[in-house]
Structures are given as structure tokens and as C-alpha cells.
XYZ file of C-alpha atoms in Angstrom:
303
model
C 154.273 -41.288 36.076
C 155.229 -44.289 38.310
C 155.492 -47.564 36.979
C 153.728 -50.084 39.729
C 156.462 -52.430 41.189
C 155.578 -56.114 41.405
C 155.322 -57.350 44.789
C 154.967 -60.714 43.952
C 153.952 -63.644 40.993
C 152.426 -66.702 41.815
C 151.038 -69.754 39.750
C 147.336 -70.425 40.340
C 146.793 -73.693 42.997
C 144.650 -76.626 41.718
C 141.810 -77.138 44.143
C 138.289 -78.530 43.951
C 134.884 -76.744 45.152
C 131.443 -77.013 44.916
C 130.197 -80.622 44.154
C 133.659 -81.446 42.656
C 134.365 -78.988 40.087
C 138.328 -78.393 39.683
C 139.751 -75.309 39.147
C 142.629 -73.203 39.949
C 142.652 -70.658 42.937
C 144.827 -67.612 42.621
C 144.104 -66.430 46.021
C 141.605 -66.921 48.777
C 141.016 -67.929 52.675
C 144.735 -66.270 53.031
C 145.763 -62.728 54.950
C 142.459 -61.203 53.571
C 144.320 -57.597 53.536
C 146.587 -58.535 50.784
C 144.540 -57.535 48.029
C 141.429 -55.621 49.955
C 138.863 -55.253 48.872
C 139.256 -58.602 46.757
C 139.085 -61.894 48.834
C 139.322 -64.885 46.002
C 139.803 -65.200 42.924
C 139.258 -68.669 41.114
C 139.315 -69.374 38.136
C 137.216 -72.419 36.254
C 138.291 -73.051 32.976
C 137.948 -76.922 31.777
C 137.200 -78.733 28.739
C 136.057 -82.100 30.385
C 132.758 -81.897 31.526
C 133.546 -84.714 34.303
C 135.391 -82.523 36.128
C 132.786 -79.683 36.507
C 129.512 -80.591 35.491
C 128.246 -81.390 39.065
C 128.577 -77.521 39.913
C 127.835 -75.514 42.478
C 124.606 -76.603 44.371
C 122.808 -74.651 46.931
C 124.846 -72.241 49.596
C 124.564 -69.330 50.968
C 126.941 -65.718 51.173
C 126.389 -62.761 53.232
C 128.781 -60.311 53.582
C 130.289 -59.947 49.980
C 129.546 -59.631 46.557
C 130.644 -62.455 43.555
C 131.773 -61.329 39.966
C 131.314 -64.481 37.512
C 132.946 -63.567 34.470
C 132.127 -66.646 31.583
C 134.142 -66.604 28.406
C 132.901 -70.152 27.356
C 129.926 -71.997 28.289
C 126.964 -71.325 30.040
C 126.166 -70.948 34.258
C 122.716 -71.573 34.870
C 121.767 -69.570 38.255
C 118.963 -69.621 40.638
C 118.307 -68.485 43.955
C 116.308 -68.026 47.307
C 114.423 -65.008 46.366
C 113.492 -66.555 43.341
C 115.589 -65.360 40.483
C 117.242 -67.172 37.672
C 118.924 -67.122 34.670
C 121.423 -68.215 32.699
C 125.285 -66.590 31.688
C 126.346 -67.335 28.127
C 130.253 -66.783 26.538
C 131.251 -63.059 27.622
C 129.037 -62.532 30.164
C 129.295 -61.104 33.711
C 127.347 -61.682 36.761
C 127.814 -59.565 39.365
C 125.686 -60.442 42.771
C 125.730 -58.508 45.861
C 124.771 -60.831 48.244
C 124.509 -58.353 51.088
C 122.216 -59.656 54.422
C 122.179 -63.344 52.827
C 121.153 -65.038 49.704
C 121.078 -69.017 49.093
C 122.129 -69.711 45.419
C 123.710 -72.275 42.794
C 125.298 -72.112 39.829
C 125.183 -75.127 37.442
C 127.773 -75.034 34.477
C 127.565 -76.440 30.973
C 130.209 -76.769 28.059
C 130.059 -75.777 24.929
C 129.957 -77.776 21.712
C 133.575 -78.589 22.414
C 133.187 -79.427 26.008
C 134.445 -75.950 27.501
C 133.610 -74.314 30.552
C 135.936 -71.196 30.959
C 135.296 -68.506 33.257
C 136.391 -67.137 36.654
C 134.888 -65.769 39.796
C 135.983 -62.605 41.815
C 134.973 -62.214 45.674
C 134.895 -58.780 46.610
C 134.107 -57.420 50.161
C 131.919 -55.474 51.272
C 132.224 -52.412 54.031
C 130.367 -52.680 57.675
C 127.845 -50.375 56.485
C 126.560 -52.160 53.732
C 127.184 -56.041 54.884
C 123.464 -56.416 55.762
C 122.234 -54.338 52.552
C 119.168 -56.002 50.412
C 120.989 -58.854 47.624
C 120.756 -57.965 44.110
C 122.061 -59.149 41.018
C 123.479 -57.446 37.754
C 123.672 -59.896 35.008
C 125.684 -58.419 31.941
C 125.133 -59.981 28.267
C 128.645 -59.705 26.181
C 127.274 -57.663 23.509
C 126.215 -55.000 26.513
C 130.120 -54.682 27.534
C 132.349 -52.243 25.778
C 135.513 -53.136 23.669
C 137.949 -50.782 22.682
C 141.187 -51.681 20.174
C 143.886 -48.989 20.122
C 145.874 -48.349 17.115
C 148.858 -50.975 18.119
C 145.793 -53.882 18.241
C 145.760 -53.765 21.814
C 141.693 -54.779 23.386
C 140.456 -54.032 26.290
C 136.947 -54.980 27.448
C 135.428 -52.272 30.159
C 133.512 -54.844 32.542
C 133.517 -52.049 35.328
C 134.695 -48.766 35.586
C 135.837 -46.279 33.288
C 138.835 -46.640 30.639
C 140.015 -45.104 27.727
C 136.511 -43.203 27.359
C 134.280 -46.158 27.743
C 132.604 -46.985 31.151
C 131.810 -50.784 31.923
C 127.742 -51.949 32.049
C 128.045 -52.556 35.696
C 127.557 -50.008 38.444
C 126.869 -49.379 42.087
C 129.728 -51.545 43.596
C 130.783 -50.745 46.985
C 134.441 -51.338 45.957
C 134.233 -48.862 42.595
C 136.348 -51.662 40.876
C 138.016 -51.509 37.850
C 138.083 -54.874 36.293
C 139.564 -55.104 32.825
C 139.792 -57.781 29.973
C 143.207 -56.857 27.835
C 144.980 -58.308 25.023
C 148.240 -57.251 23.915
C 149.619 -58.565 20.325
C 153.238 -60.204 20.341
C 156.018 -57.819 20.939
C 154.014 -54.884 21.871
C 154.838 -53.095 25.184
C 151.385 -51.229 26.603
C 151.381 -48.946 29.753
C 147.611 -48.969 31.559
C 146.973 -46.320 34.088
C 145.379 -47.270 37.346
C 144.273 -45.122 40.142
C 147.061 -44.584 42.765
C 145.335 -45.358 45.966
C 143.986 -48.551 44.531
C 144.903 -52.018 44.942
C 145.590 -53.528 41.816
C 146.470 -57.372 40.534
C 146.458 -58.838 37.157
C 145.810 -62.484 35.993
C 147.304 -63.891 32.865
C 145.017 -66.514 30.929
C 146.785 -66.564 27.490
C 149.722 -66.242 26.136
C 152.858 -64.681 28.161
C 154.386 -61.553 29.087
C 156.632 -59.075 31.375
C 154.702 -56.987 33.523
C 157.692 -54.162 33.969
C 159.199 -50.713 32.235
C 161.326 -53.362 30.215
C 162.874 -52.537 26.572
C 162.083 -56.219 25.404
C 159.506 -59.444 26.416
C 162.914 -61.206 28.156
C 161.055 -60.867 31.715
C 161.681 -59.460 35.313
C 165.234 -60.835 36.803
C 163.851 -62.271 40.058
C 165.693 -63.914 42.717
C 163.807 -67.724 43.367
C 164.080 -71.233 44.710
C 164.935 -73.717 42.105
C 165.755 -77.284 43.534
C 166.655 -75.338 46.755
C 168.682 -73.408 45.439
C 168.169 -69.777 45.418
C 169.049 -68.389 41.866
C 168.481 -65.339 39.882
C 165.754 -66.240 36.589
C 163.860 -63.952 34.515
C 160.168 -64.825 34.565
C 157.761 -64.153 32.350
C 154.486 -64.569 33.889
C 152.217 -67.374 31.913
C 149.093 -69.135 32.207
C 147.718 -68.715 35.614
C 149.918 -66.338 37.073
C 148.808 -64.120 39.312
C 150.283 -60.671 39.466
C 150.251 -58.398 42.379
C 151.252 -54.892 42.270
C 152.674 -52.182 44.415
C 151.817 -48.542 44.602
C 151.805 -46.169 41.581
C 149.666 -44.942 38.680
C 150.676 -47.396 35.894
C 151.062 -50.848 34.740
C 153.599 -51.312 31.877
C 153.060 -54.882 29.960
C 155.604 -56.151 27.636
C 153.954 -59.340 25.534
C 155.940 -62.249 24.275
C 155.980 -64.343 21.267
C 152.221 -65.327 21.771
C 150.924 -62.003 22.826
C 149.288 -61.824 26.125
C 145.827 -61.869 27.244
C 145.060 -60.693 31.209
C 142.809 -59.656 33.613
C 143.936 -56.326 35.880
C 141.182 -55.617 38.239
C 141.488 -52.792 40.821
C 139.477 -51.263 43.688
C 139.531 -49.167 46.769
C 140.809 -50.843 50.040
C 137.995 -51.257 52.678
C 140.793 -51.296 55.673
C 138.040 -53.258 58.099
C 138.482 -56.430 60.385
C 137.565 -59.259 58.006
C 135.748 -62.506 59.957
C 135.691 -65.008 57.587
C 133.983 -68.781 57.336
C 133.472 -70.092 53.876
C 131.015 -68.213 51.849
C 130.225 -65.934 54.771
C 132.608 -62.636 55.743
C 131.453 -60.468 58.490
C 133.788 -57.647 60.608
C 133.571 -59.621 63.738
C 133.422 -63.178 65.057
C 129.946 -62.270 66.567
C 128.499 -61.214 63.377
C 130.088 -64.549 62.115
C 128.344 -66.642 64.775
C 125.419 -64.557 64.373
C 125.006 -65.822 60.730
C 125.703 -69.429 61.395
C 122.920 -69.325 64.231
C 120.746 -67.279 61.478
C 121.350 -70.165 58.899
C 120.579 -73.384 61.269
C 117.089 -71.576 62.633
C 116.164 -70.421 59.317
C 116.312 -66.662 59.416
C 119.085 -66.238 57.228
C 116.878 -65.192 54.283
C 115.800 -61.749 55.289
C 112.253 -60.557 54.184
C 112.629 -57.542 51.472
C 111.776 -53.727 52.892
């Protein structure tokens, strides 16, 4: 067994999307090979309705899958194919845009004004770029949760883990998407297929993703006030951890415990031509998608 080394830790960056939704982006619109098959990850947790209420009005997608995981509040969605619904706390929507879809996502907070959740974009291989669009809406009660003897809890959204299989299936990247909570001071190792790209995203508490004896963090060289110094890195809220090769990830939880998403998928390793919400393999395909949008043929008839 080999522990996956940390290639990089970095904080999610504040940005705005949609009609003015304030969110934090862990990765996206950069090097698409970095976390292939994943393209983008947004953290849209917010407690002020003024910063998210205008939502994500009508917009197109082609060539990708979007995965929306709601923790608090609700997200109402509708699309050009006549589908509509509402995602509540703990629920997941896995949308395969395929050949093309127009949709909107409008968030609403809970009684405290909280609208918390994440959206991940997964690439589609060339053979599936123009497949028929589809949805999988999964309620929170349908997602299995496993608790180990040491108090570690894992919600299995997709993939197989600890004898459970997540309810989302038929995904091109065959991903594993886990929501993991580790109690204070507990050290835990999780197995990951060696041939998958993997990352963790911390959203509560803090932890050290190393084979360490205590929660002192990883000794890393970083630039502080213009100087290169060695410091202990304890990954906390809104931190992305990108892993190298190996078949295990070990985390040592800090004093408050740690909760994070652990996501992995099989790389597609194909060329990427990307413009906003449309991701194809070539510039010619991207240009065709733009023409389809302009001439009203973006939405393909059902076969």
C-alpha cells in the first residue's frame, strides 16, 4: 500500500457567477489536465440571501456533466426539455448535458438564510459528448451513510465504499464521490483506486493529509511576506488538496475534527476545447456549438 503524496494545497478563490452569486472556486478554467476528468469545482456556501438570491438564470451546457450537492437550503431547477424539480438539504443532482441543454438553477435559503452546497463539473469523453441529456435527482434520504467504530462517517454519493454503493450511476468518469467526517484527533486511511485522479476539499474543521503521527500538519515550503519559509500546513475550510499517485489517502483530524469531500475519477486523457459552459474536443466542435446556439439548433430532438 502507498500513501498518496500531496501535490498541492490551495485555498478556493472568491468569484461571482450567474446573475451575481458570490461563491468560492477551488479549480476551473485553468489546466484541464490537472484533475482530469474533473473540470471545475465551486463552493456556493453563503448565509446572506442578497449574495445568492439572483441565482443562475437560463444558460447552456454541452459536453459535460454537472454534479450539484446541496447541504442547506434548496435549489429549484428547470430546463428546456421540460424537466423541473427542487433539490433539498442532503440531495444531489447529476446532470448529463450531453448534446446540449438550457437550464436554470435558483437557490433559496433555509430559515437562517443559509444556502450551502457545491457544484462539480465532470468532462465527457468524445464518444459521449453528443449523448442525449439526462438527470439523476437523488434525495438525501437515499444516500447511504456508514459510520465506522472510531466515529468516522462517510456519505457515499457515487461509487462503492465500505460495502455501500452510491445511488448515482452510469457516469462516464465512473467517479467516487464521498462526504467524509472525521472526529477530533482521529487518524484515518481511505483507499482509492491507484489509476484515478483524486482531490479532497475541506469545508469544516481542519486536518493534515499525511501519514503523520499527530495533527501537526505537513512541513511545506511557502512564500510568506516575500520570503520562502518552512511552515506546518493544516488544511482548513475551503482548502483544495490535490493528490499524486498511490492507493491510499490518510488524514489526521485536528482539534475540531474535519469534514471534507474526497473525489476521484478515471482520467479521460483527450484534447479539451473549452468555452464557458461548453466543453468539446476540438475548436471546430466548439465553433459548431456556438453556431447551434445562435441559430436555434443547440437543443437536439430526442431519438
